Amino acid sequence: MTSPATESRREIRTVSNQAPPLVGHNVVTSDLALTEAVLRHGSPEVLDSLVALGAEAGTADAREHGALANEFHPELVNYDRYGNRVDEVRFHPSWHWLMERAVGHGLAAAPWESGEPHAHLRRAAGFMAWSQTEPGHGCPISMTYAAVPALRASAELSAEWTPLLASLRYDPGLRPASAKLGALAGMGMTEKQGGSDVRANVTVARPTGVQGEYTLHGHKWFTSAPMNDVFLVLAQAPGGLTCFVMPRVLPDGSRNRLDVVRLKDKLGNRSNASSELEFDGTLVRRLGEEGRGVRTIIEMVAATRLDCVLGSAALMRHAVAEASWHVAHRSAFGGLLADKPLMQNVIADLAVESEAATALALRLAAAVDAGEDPLRRLALPLAKFWVCKRTPGLVAEALECLGGNGYVEESGLPLIYREAPLNSVWEGSGNVNALDVLRALSREPEALDAYLGEVGLARGADARLDRAIDDTLALLGTLIGSPDALEASARRLAGRMATVLQGSLLVRFAPAEVADVFCASRLAEGAASFGAGGTYGMLAEGDHQAIVERTTPVQG
């Protein structure tokens, strides 16, 4: 017979009314905003090719590997046991598990060599889905993807490196390119004294006398993934700031002369090693002409900025998925949280924000496939500014939906929260991208024409959107004649232009309830979220329940 004390202890330890972990779902097919965008800009075949990736991303194994890669941080080993300088970074096996699958699923540079009509769209949707396993390893994957268009400034260097970067084989370890089945790329731009102002760089490149070969002397303040195989770096050559290709290992198998000084102790992104480098005779090869380094490397920057948008949209979707899943399984105050009108308001608001980010991110990826360079020139810094800025607030609100459970590491939300500010900082902060919008407007009128053509496709479908387009153009018109006022208002202008572009996409393609709530809360006159970013959960109207049901993941 069970004693009363044992029975009491059993009752105390019985767990009820806790949401099960979000595993066993397909991260691709359970995200209707993503799947509809893939079908819209791509094809059913593209979507079918992502189903296996989505299934693996939703497994308990993937969730566990993501947690372990962040719990056990990269370790810098400067010397081997014999005292030889090696400057290697050791990663937990879970990091390699994630990397192997990301490369194998074609998320690195494979689209540039595939020849498929929607290769960049497929890769973008896959990157969004797989990033929800763990966001930090997306950094070396992104830089590898982004290096290829910049390498095209040299036919010789492109031919040497692109096939390895586009490989579906993950082949870690420091060996010469000739001995590898696949390679990863990185970039080194910023220095201590300049940060984003790369023209203030002081690292010097000295010609060796061999055609196109130089040695570097100086440093880089923030270079992620120092175990990658090749890096694009900026340095001052005799003819000015120039882009160079820097291999980690030389063709003869010897290590290139660079010191990894230390790894950065970052707020988030802790699975990924970000380092400080010093150069003293580091061998590099020139990429592009002397003095045109920024113009050469800007192709890489543009591609990584796209991945910042995709990465932030992925963080949004992951946070909303966790929040909507929780409220669908948690009861309080006499009923399921998902049935409470106020909680429906919050989740619906978060879901609409996430869907707008996804729609814009994948539209930009489709523009890569279509060669829509004028649209990308303006829409990319708009999206980079706005989507990345909106992410931290959304993740914080999603975390709160889980209550105290969301504040505990095991929930996974704190990891997402620490990651949320990152993409707004990397590849140009908010101010840098807002000012880049102004440069595009002033120097490339075809970019504005492309933007207006895109948003104009929704003209007449919603009066609130029409009014927002007109108001945005009026704001631009009043600022054009005053350079100081234009710069001071760059963020306000960029935010409005980005929101209008999102509204145009949702009005044309999203379900009516999603587009209606977006226009009412972001575009209508006096809308709280339009420019300043109001508190989530203050929607005044709309079919909130339908939006919540649309965004909640389904297992199986």
Coordinates of C-alpha atoms in Angstrom, one line a residue:
M1 CA 0.0 0.0 0.0
T2 CA 1.4 3.4 -1.0
S3 CA 2.0 5.7 2.0
P4 CA 0.3 9.1 2.2
A5 CA 3.7 10.8 2.0
T6 CA 4.6 8.9 -1.2
E7 CA 1.3 9.7 -2.8
S8 CA 1.7 13.4 -1.9
R9 CA 5.2 13.5 -3.4
R10 CA 3.8 11.8 -6.6
E11 CA 1.1 14.5 -6.8
I12 CA 3.7 17.3 -6.3
R13 CA 5.9 15.9 -9.1
T14 CA 3.1 15.3 -11.6
V15 CA 3.5 17.8 -14.4
S16 CA 0.4 19.2 -16.2
N17 CA -0.5 22.2 -18.3
Q18 CA 3.0 22.6 -19.7
A19 CA 3.4 23.1 -23.5
P20 CA 5.3 20.2 -25.1
P21 CA 8.5 21.1 -26.8
L22 CA 8.1 22.4 -30.4
V23 CA 9.7 19.4 -32.2
G24 CA 8.5 16.9 -34.8
H25 CA 7.1 19.6 -37.1
N26 CA 8.4 20.6 -40.6
V27 CA 9.9 24.1 -40.3
V28 CA 9.2 24.7 -44.0
T29 CA 5.7 23.3 -44.6
S30 CA 4.3 24.6 -41.3
D31 CA 5.3 28.2 -42.3
L32 CA 2.6 29.3 -44.7
A33 CA 4.0 32.7 -45.3
L34 CA 7.3 31.0 -46.5
T35 CA 5.7 28.3 -48.5
E36 CA 3.3 30.7 -50.3
A37 CA 6.2 33.0 -51.1
V38 CA 8.3 30.1 -52.6
L39 CA 5.3 29.1 -54.7
R40 CA 4.7 32.7 -55.7
H41 CA 8.2 33.5 -56.9
G42 CA 9.3 30.0 -57.6
S43 CA 7.5 26.7 -58.3
P44 CA 6.1 23.6 -56.6
E45 CA 9.4 21.8 -57.5
V46 CA 11.4 24.4 -55.5
L47 CA 9.1 23.9 -52.5
D48 CA 9.3 20.1 -52.8
S49 CA 13.1 20.3 -52.7
L50 CA 13.0 22.0 -49.3
V51 CA 10.7 19.6 -47.5
A52 CA 13.5 17.3 -46.3
L53 CA 15.4 20.3 -45.0
G54 CA 12.3 21.5 -43.1
A55 CA 11.7 18.1 -41.6
E56 CA 15.3 17.8 -40.3
A57 CA 15.2 21.4 -39.0
G58 CA 12.2 20.5 -36.8
T59 CA 13.7 17.4 -35.2
A60 CA 14.6 17.1 -31.5
D61 CA 18.1 16.3 -32.6
A62 CA 18.5 19.6 -34.4
R63 CA 17.1 21.5 -31.4
E64 CA 19.6 19.7 -29.2
H65 CA 22.6 20.4 -31.5
G66 CA 21.7 24.0 -31.6
A67 CA 21.6 24.3 -27.8
L68 CA 24.9 22.4 -27.4
A69 CA 26.7 24.6 -30.1
N70 CA 25.8 27.6 -28.0
E71 CA 26.5 26.1 -24.6
F72 CA 30.0 25.0 -25.5
H73 CA 31.7 28.0 -27.0
P74 CA 34.5 28.0 -29.6
E75 CA 38.0 27.8 -28.1
L76 CA 41.1 29.5 -29.5
V77 CA 44.3 27.5 -29.5
N78 CA 47.2 29.7 -30.4
Y79 CA 50.0 27.1 -29.9
D80 CA 50.2 23.3 -30.2
R81 CA 51.8 21.1 -27.6
Y82 CA 55.3 21.7 -29.1
G83 CA 55.1 25.4 -29.0
N84 CA 54.3 25.9 -32.7
R85 CA 52.0 28.8 -33.5
V86 CA 48.8 27.3 -35.0
D87 CA 46.0 29.8 -34.3
E88 CA 43.2 27.3 -34.6
V89 CA 39.7 27.4 -33.2
R90 CA 38.1 24.3 -31.8
F91 CA 34.3 23.8 -32.0
H92 CA 31.9 21.5 -30.3
P93 CA 30.8 18.5 -32.5
S94 CA 27.3 20.0 -32.7
W95 CA 28.7 23.0 -34.6
H96 CA 30.1 20.6 -37.2
W97 CA 26.8 18.7 -37.3
L98 CA 24.9 22.0 -38.1
M99 CA 27.5 23.1 -40.6
E100 CA 27.6 19.8 -42.5
R101 CA 23.9 19.9 -43.0
A102 CA 23.8 23.6 -44.0
V103 CA 26.4 23.1 -46.7
G104 CA 24.9 19.8 -47.7
H105 CA 21.5 21.4 -48.2
G106 CA 23.0 23.9 -50.6
L107 CA 22.8 26.9 -48.3
A108 CA 26.4 28.2 -48.9
A109 CA 27.5 29.2 -52.5
A110 CA 25.7 26.4 -54.4
P111 CA 23.1 28.7 -56.1
W112 CA 25.8 30.5 -58.1
E113 CA 26.8 27.3 -59.9
S114 CA 23.5 25.4 -60.0
G115 CA 22.0 26.9 -63.1
E116 CA 18.5 26.4 -61.7
P117 CA 16.0 29.3 -62.4
H118 CA 15.1 29.9 -58.8
A119 CA 18.3 28.9 -57.1
H120 CA 18.7 32.0 -54.9
L121 CA 15.0 31.9 -53.8
R122 CA 15.4 28.2 -52.9
R123 CA 18.6 28.9 -51.0
A124 CA 17.0 31.9 -49.2
A125 CA 13.9 29.9 -48.0
G126 CA 16.2 27.1 -46.9
F127 CA 18.5 29.5 -45.1
M128 CA 15.5 31.0 -43.2
A129 CA 14.2 27.5 -42.2
W130 CA 17.6 26.0 -41.3
S131 CA 18.6 29.1 -39.3
Q132 CA 15.9 28.3 -36.8
T133 CA 18.0 25.3 -35.7
E134 CA 20.7 27.7 -34.5
P135 CA 21.5 31.1 -36.0
G136 CA 25.3 31.4 -35.3
H137 CA 26.5 29.0 -37.9
G138 CA 24.7 31.0 -40.5
C139 CA 27.5 33.5 -40.4
P140 CA 30.2 31.4 -42.2
I141 CA 27.5 30.0 -44.5
S142 CA 26.4 33.5 -45.4
M143 CA 29.9 34.8 -46.1
T144 CA 30.6 31.8 -48.3
Y145 CA 27.5 32.5 -50.3
A146 CA 28.4 36.2 -50.6
A147 CA 32.0 35.8 -51.6
V148 CA 31.2 34.4 -55.1
P149 CA 29.9 37.6 -56.8
A150 CA 32.9 39.6 -55.5
L151 CA 35.4 37.0 -56.7
R152 CA 34.1 37.5 -60.2
A153 CA 36.3 40.6 -60.4
S154 CA 39.1 38.2 -61.2
A155 CA 38.4 35.3 -63.6
E156 CA 41.5 33.5 -62.3
L157 CA 40.6 33.8 -58.6
S158 CA 36.9 33.0 -59.3
A159 CA 37.9 29.8 -61.2
E160 CA 40.1 28.8 -58.3
W161 CA 37.7 29.3 -55.4
T162 CA 34.1 29.3 -56.7
P163 CA 33.8 25.5 -57.3
L164 CA 35.0 24.8 -53.8
L165 CA 32.7 27.4 -52.2
A166 CA 29.8 26.0 -54.2
S167 CA 30.5 22.4 -53.1
L168 CA 27.9 20.5 -51.1
R169 CA 30.7 18.9 -49.1
Y170 CA 31.6 20.3 -45.7
D171 CA 35.4 19.8 -45.3
P172 CA 36.7 21.5 -42.1
G173 CA 40.3 21.8 -41.2
L174 CA 43.2 24.0 -42.4
R175 CA 44.6 22.5 -45.6
P176 CA 45.5 24.0 -49.0
A177 CA 42.6 24.4 -51.5
S178 CA 43.9 21.7 -53.7
A179 CA 43.4 19.2 -50.9
K180 CA 39.9 20.1 -50.0
L181 CA 36.5 18.8 -51.2
G182 CA 34.8 22.1 -50.2
A183 CA 35.7 25.5 -48.8
L184 CA 34.3 28.3 -46.7
A185 CA 34.9 32.1 -47.1
G186 CA 35.0 35.0 -44.8
M187 CA 35.7 38.7 -44.9
G188 CA 37.8 41.3 -43.0
M189 CA 36.9 44.9 -43.5
T190 CA 36.8 46.9 -40.2
E191 CA 39.7 48.1 -38.1
K192 CA 40.0 49.5 -34.6
Q193 CA 40.1 53.2 -35.6
G194 CA 37.5 53.2 -38.3
G195 CA 34.7 50.6 -37.9
S196 CA 32.3 51.1 -40.7
D197 CA 34.4 53.9 -42.1
V198 CA 36.6 51.5 -44.0
R199 CA 38.3 54.3 -45.9
A200 CA 40.0 55.1 -42.6
N201 CA 41.7 51.7 -42.7
V202 CA 45.5 51.7 -42.0
T203 CA 46.5 48.1 -42.9
V204 CA 49.0 48.3 -45.6
A205 CA 49.4 46.0 -48.7
R206 CA 52.9 46.0 -50.1
P207 CA 53.6 44.5 -53.6
T208 CA 56.0 41.6 -53.6
G209 CA 57.1 42.0 -57.2
V210 CA 55.0 39.0 -58.3
Q211 CA 52.1 40.1 -60.5
G212 CA 49.0 40.7 -58.3
E213 CA 50.7 39.5 -55.1
Y214 CA 51.1 41.6 -51.9
T215 CA 51.9 41.2 -48.2
L216 CA 49.6 42.6 -45.6
H217 CA 50.9 44.5 -42.5
G218 CA 48.3 45.6 -40.0
H219 CA 45.1 44.2 -38.4
K220 CA 41.4 43.5 -38.6
W221 CA 39.2 44.3 -35.6
F222 CA 36.3 42.0 -36.3
T223 CA 36.7 38.9 -38.5
S224 CA 34.3 36.1 -38.0
A225 CA 34.9 32.4 -38.7
P226 CA 38.7 32.5 -38.7
M227 CA 38.9 28.8 -39.5
N228 CA 37.4 29.5 -42.9
D229 CA 39.6 28.8 -45.9
V230 CA 39.8 32.1 -47.7
F231 CA 39.0 35.7 -46.8
L232 CA 38.2 38.9 -48.8
V233 CA 40.0 41.8 -47.0
L234 CA 40.5 45.5 -47.5
A235 CA 43.9 47.2 -47.2
Q236 CA 45.7 50.3 -48.4
A237 CA 47.7 49.5 -51.5
P238 CA 49.9 52.1 -53.3
G239 CA 46.9 53.0 -55.4
G240 CA 44.5 53.3 -52.5
L241 CA 42.0 51.1 -50.6
T242 CA 42.0 47.7 -52.4
C243 CA 40.3 44.3 -52.0
F244 CA 42.5 41.2 -51.6
V245 CA 42.0 37.5 -51.4
M246 CA 43.7 36.0 -48.4
P247 CA 44.0 32.2 -48.1
R248 CA 44.4 30.7 -44.6
V249 CA 46.7 28.0 -46.0
L250 CA 49.2 28.6 -48.8
P251 CA 49.4 26.3 -51.9
D252 CA 52.5 24.5 -50.5
G253 CA 50.5 23.5 -47.3
S254 CA 52.2 26.1 -45.0
R255 CA 50.0 28.4 -42.8
N256 CA 49.7 31.9 -44.0
R257 CA 51.3 34.4 -41.6
L258 CA 48.4 35.7 -39.6
D259 CA 47.8 35.8 -35.9
V260 CA 44.4 35.2 -34.3
V261 CA 44.8 37.5 -31.3
R262 CA 41.6 36.6 -29.5
L263 CA 38.0 35.7 -29.9
K264 CA 35.3 38.3 -29.2
D265 CA 33.1 37.8 -26.1
K266 CA 29.8 38.7 -27.7
L267 CA 26.3 39.3 -26.4
G268 CA 24.9 36.6 -28.6
N269 CA 26.0 34.5 -31.7
R270 CA 28.2 32.7 -29.2
S271 CA 28.5 29.5 -31.2
N272 CA 30.3 31.4 -33.9
A273 CA 33.9 32.4 -33.5
S274 CA 34.5 36.1 -34.2
S275 CA 38.1 37.2 -33.9
E276 CA 40.8 39.9 -34.0
L277 CA 43.6 39.3 -36.6
E278 CA 47.1 40.7 -37.0
F279 CA 49.1 40.6 -40.2
D280 CA 52.8 40.8 -40.7
G281 CA 53.8 39.6 -44.1
T282 CA 50.5 37.8 -44.8
L283 CA 50.4 36.8 -48.5
V284 CA 47.4 38.0 -50.5
R285 CA 46.3 38.4 -54.1
R286 CA 44.7 41.5 -55.5
L287 CA 41.0 41.3 -56.4
G288 CA 40.0 44.1 -58.8
E289 CA 41.9 47.2 -59.4
E290 CA 43.9 49.2 -56.8
G291 CA 41.9 51.9 -55.2
R292 CA 38.6 50.3 -56.0
G293 CA 38.4 48.0 -52.9
V294 CA 35.0 49.2 -51.7
R295 CA 33.4 48.9 -55.2
T296 CA 34.9 45.3 -55.5
I297 CA 33.8 44.1 -52.1
I298 CA 30.4 45.8 -52.2
E299 CA 29.0 42.8 -54.1
M300 CA 29.8 40.6 -51.1
V301 CA 28.4 43.2 -48.7
A302 CA 25.1 43.3 -50.6
A303 CA 24.7 39.5 -50.5
T304 CA 25.5 39.4 -46.7
R305 CA 23.0 42.2 -46.2
L306 CA 20.3 40.0 -47.8
D307 CA 21.2 37.3 -45.4
C308 CA 20.9 39.7 -42.5
V309 CA 17.3 40.3 -43.6
L310 CA 16.7 36.6 -44.1
G311 CA 18.3 35.9 -40.7
S312 CA 16.2 38.4 -38.9
A313 CA 13.0 37.2 -40.6
A314 CA 14.0 33.7 -39.4
L315 CA 14.4 34.9 -35.8
M316 CA 11.0 36.5 -36.0
R317 CA 9.4 33.4 -37.4
H318 CA 11.1 31.2 -34.8
A319 CA 10.0 33.4 -32.0
V320 CA 6.4 33.6 -33.2
A321 CA 6.3 29.8 -33.8
E322 CA 7.4 29.2 -30.2
A323 CA 4.9 31.8 -28.8
S324 CA 2.0 30.6 -30.8
W325 CA 2.8 26.9 -30.0
H326 CA 2.9 27.7 -26.3
V327 CA -0.4 29.6 -26.1
A328 CA -2.0 26.8 -28.1
H329 CA -1.1 24.3 -25.4
R330 CA -1.2 26.4 -22.2
S331 CA -4.4 27.2 -20.2
A332 CA -4.8 30.0 -17.7
F333 CA -7.8 31.8 -16.1
G334 CA -10.3 29.2 -17.1
G335 CA -9.3 28.6 -20.7
L336 CA -6.7 28.0 -23.4
L337 CA -4.4 31.1 -23.8
A338 CA -4.9 30.9 -27.6
D339 CA -8.6 31.5 -27.1
K340 CA -8.2 34.6 -25.0
P341 CA -9.0 37.8 -27.0
L342 CA -6.0 39.8 -25.7
M343 CA -3.5 37.0 -26.3
Q344 CA -5.0 36.6 -29.8
N345 CA -4.3 40.3 -30.3
V346 CA -0.7 39.9 -29.3
I347 CA 0.0 36.8 -31.4
A348 CA -1.8 38.1 -34.4
D349 CA 0.2 41.4 -34.3
L350 CA 3.5 39.4 -34.0
A351 CA 2.5 37.1 -36.8
V352 CA 1.6 39.9 -39.2
E353 CA 5.0 41.5 -38.5
S354 CA 6.8 38.2 -39.1
E355 CA 4.9 37.6 -42.3
A356 CA 5.7 41.0 -43.7
A357 CA 9.4 40.4 -43.0
T358 CA 9.2 37.0 -44.7
A359 CA 7.4 38.4 -47.8
L360 CA 10.0 41.2 -48.2
A361 CA 13.0 38.9 -47.6
L362 CA 12.0 36.3 -50.2
R363 CA 10.9 39.0 -52.7
L364 CA 14.5 40.3 -52.5
A365 CA 15.9 36.8 -53.0
A366 CA 13.7 36.4 -56.1
A367 CA 15.1 39.7 -57.4
V368 CA 18.6 38.1 -57.3
D369 CA 17.3 35.3 -59.6
A370 CA 15.6 37.8 -61.9
G371 CA 18.5 40.2 -62.1
E372 CA 16.4 43.1 -60.8
D373 CA 19.5 45.1 -59.7
P374 CA 17.7 48.6 -59.5
L375 CA 15.1 47.2 -57.1
R376 CA 17.7 45.5 -55.0
R377 CA 19.8 48.6 -54.9
L378 CA 17.1 50.5 -52.9
A379 CA 15.0 47.8 -51.4
L380 CA 17.9 45.9 -49.8
P381 CA 19.1 48.7 -47.5
L382 CA 15.5 49.5 -46.8
A383 CA 14.8 46.0 -45.7
K384 CA 18.1 45.7 -43.9
F385 CA 17.3 48.8 -41.9
W386 CA 13.7 48.0 -41.1
V387 CA 13.4 44.3 -40.7
C388 CA 16.5 44.1 -38.5
K389 CA 15.4 47.0 -36.4
R390 CA 12.0 45.4 -35.8
T391 CA 13.3 42.1 -34.6
P392 CA 14.4 42.7 -31.0
G393 CA 11.1 44.2 -30.0
L394 CA 9.2 41.3 -31.6
V395 CA 11.4 38.7 -30.0
A396 CA 11.0 40.3 -26.5
E397 CA 7.2 40.3 -26.9
A398 CA 7.2 36.6 -28.1
L399 CA 9.3 35.7 -25.1
E400 CA 6.8 37.3 -22.8
C401 CA 4.0 35.1 -24.2
L402 CA 5.7 32.2 -22.5
G403 CA 5.9 34.1 -19.2
G404 CA 8.6 33.0 -16.8
N405 CA 9.2 29.9 -19.0
G406 CA 10.3 32.1 -21.8
Y407 CA 13.0 33.8 -19.6
V408 CA 14.6 30.4 -18.9
E409 CA 17.5 29.3 -21.1
E410 CA 15.9 25.8 -21.8
S411 CA 13.1 27.4 -23.7
G412 CA 15.4 28.7 -26.4
L413 CA 13.9 32.2 -26.4
P414 CA 16.9 33.8 -24.5
L415 CA 19.2 32.6 -27.2
I416 CA 16.9 34.2 -29.9
Y417 CA 16.7 37.4 -27.8
R418 CA 20.5 37.8 -27.6
E419 CA 20.8 37.1 -31.3
A420 CA 18.0 39.6 -32.2
P421 CA 20.1 42.9 -32.3
L422 CA 22.9 41.3 -34.3
N423 CA 21.8 41.7 -37.9
S424 CA 21.1 45.4 -37.4
V425 CA 24.8 45.8 -36.3
W426 CA 26.6 43.6 -38.9
E427 CA 27.0 44.6 -42.5
G428 CA 26.3 48.3 -41.7
S429 CA 24.4 49.6 -38.7
G430 CA 21.0 51.2 -38.9
N431 CA 22.4 54.6 -39.7
V432 CA 24.7 53.2 -42.4
N433 CA 21.9 51.5 -44.2
A434 CA 19.5 54.5 -43.9
L435 CA 22.2 56.7 -45.4
D436 CA 22.8 54.1 -48.1
V437 CA 19.1 54.6 -49.0
L438 CA 19.8 58.3 -49.5
R439 CA 22.8 57.5 -51.7
A440 CA 20.7 55.2 -53.9
L441 CA 17.9 57.9 -54.2
S442 CA 20.4 60.6 -55.1
R443 CA 22.7 58.7 -57.5
E444 CA 20.5 56.0 -59.1
P445 CA 17.1 57.3 -60.2
E446 CA 16.3 53.9 -61.8
A447 CA 16.3 52.5 -58.2
L448 CA 13.5 54.8 -57.2
D449 CA 11.7 54.0 -60.4
A450 CA 11.9 50.2 -59.6
Y451 CA 10.7 50.8 -56.1
L452 CA 7.7 52.8 -57.2
G453 CA 7.0 50.3 -59.9
E454 CA 6.9 47.5 -57.3
V455 CA 4.7 49.3 -54.7
G456 CA 2.5 50.7 -57.5
L457 CA 1.4 47.2 -58.4
A458 CA -0.9 47.3 -55.4
R459 CA -2.4 50.8 -56.2
G460 CA -6.1 50.8 -55.8
A461 CA -6.3 47.7 -53.8
D462 CA -6.4 49.4 -50.4
A463 CA -7.0 53.1 -49.7
R464 CA -4.7 53.0 -46.6
L465 CA -1.8 51.8 -48.7
D466 CA -2.5 54.3 -51.4
R467 CA -2.5 57.1 -48.9
A468 CA 0.7 55.8 -47.3
I469 CA 2.4 55.8 -50.7
D470 CA 1.4 59.3 -51.4
D471 CA 2.4 60.5 -47.9
T472 CA 5.8 58.8 -48.3
L473 CA 6.4 60.5 -51.7
A474 CA 5.3 63.8 -50.2
L475 CA 7.8 63.4 -47.4
L476 CA 10.6 62.6 -49.8
G477 CA 9.7 65.7 -51.9
T478 CA 9.8 68.0 -48.9
L479 CA 13.2 66.7 -47.8
I480 CA 15.0 66.6 -51.2
G481 CA 15.8 70.3 -51.2
S482 CA 17.4 70.3 -47.7
P483 CA 20.4 68.0 -47.4
D484 CA 20.7 68.4 -43.6
A485 CA 17.0 67.7 -43.1
L486 CA 17.2 64.8 -45.5
E487 CA 20.0 63.2 -43.5
A488 CA 18.4 63.8 -40.2
S489 CA 15.2 62.2 -41.4
A490 CA 16.9 59.2 -43.1
R491 CA 15.6 56.7 -40.6
R492 CA 12.1 58.0 -40.8
L493 CA 12.1 57.9 -44.5
A494 CA 13.6 54.4 -44.7
G495 CA 11.1 53.1 -42.2
R496 CA 8.2 54.5 -44.2
M497 CA 9.5 53.3 -47.5
A498 CA 10.1 49.8 -46.1
T499 CA 6.7 49.5 -44.5
V500 CA 5.0 50.7 -47.7
L501 CA 6.9 48.0 -49.7
Q502 CA 5.8 45.4 -47.2
G503 CA 2.2 46.6 -47.4
S504 CA 2.3 46.4 -51.2
L505 CA 3.4 42.7 -51.0
L506 CA 0.9 41.7 -48.4
V507 CA -2.0 43.5 -50.1
R508 CA -1.2 41.6 -53.3
F509 CA -0.3 38.2 -52.0
A510 CA -1.3 37.6 -48.3
P511 CA -4.7 36.4 -47.1
A512 CA -7.1 39.3 -46.7
E513 CA -7.1 39.1 -42.9
V514 CA -3.3 39.5 -42.8
A515 CA -3.2 42.4 -45.3
D516 CA -6.1 44.2 -43.5
V517 CA -4.5 44.1 -40.1
F518 CA -1.1 45.2 -41.5
C519 CA -2.6 48.2 -43.3
A520 CA -4.8 49.1 -40.3
S521 CA -2.0 48.9 -37.8
R522 CA 1.0 50.1 -39.8
L523 CA -0.2 52.2 -42.7
A524 CA -3.5 53.9 -41.6
E525 CA -3.4 57.5 -40.4
G526 CA -2.3 57.5 -36.8
A527 CA -1.2 53.9 -36.7
A528 CA 1.0 53.2 -33.7
S529 CA 3.4 50.9 -35.4
F530 CA 3.9 52.9 -38.6
G531 CA 7.1 54.9 -37.8
A532 CA 8.0 54.8 -34.2
G533 CA 7.2 51.2 -33.5
G534 CA 4.3 50.8 -31.1
T535 CA 3.7 48.1 -28.5
Y536 CA 2.5 44.8 -29.9
G537 CA -1.0 43.6 -29.1
M538 CA -2.8 47.0 -29.7
L539 CA -4.7 46.0 -32.8
A540 CA -8.0 47.7 -33.0
E541 CA -9.7 45.4 -35.5
G542 CA -9.3 42.3 -37.7
D543 CA -9.8 38.6 -37.7
H544 CA -7.1 37.8 -35.1
Q545 CA -8.1 34.2 -34.6
A546 CA -7.6 33.3 -38.2
I547 CA -4.2 34.9 -38.2
V548 CA -3.2 33.0 -35.0
E549 CA -4.4 29.7 -36.6
R550 CA -2.4 30.5 -39.7
T551 CA 0.9 31.1 -37.9
T552 CA 0.7 28.2 -35.3
P553 CA 3.0 25.3 -36.3
V554 CA 1.5 21.8 -36.8
Q555 CA 3.3 18.7 -35.8
G556 CA 3.6 15.8 -38.2

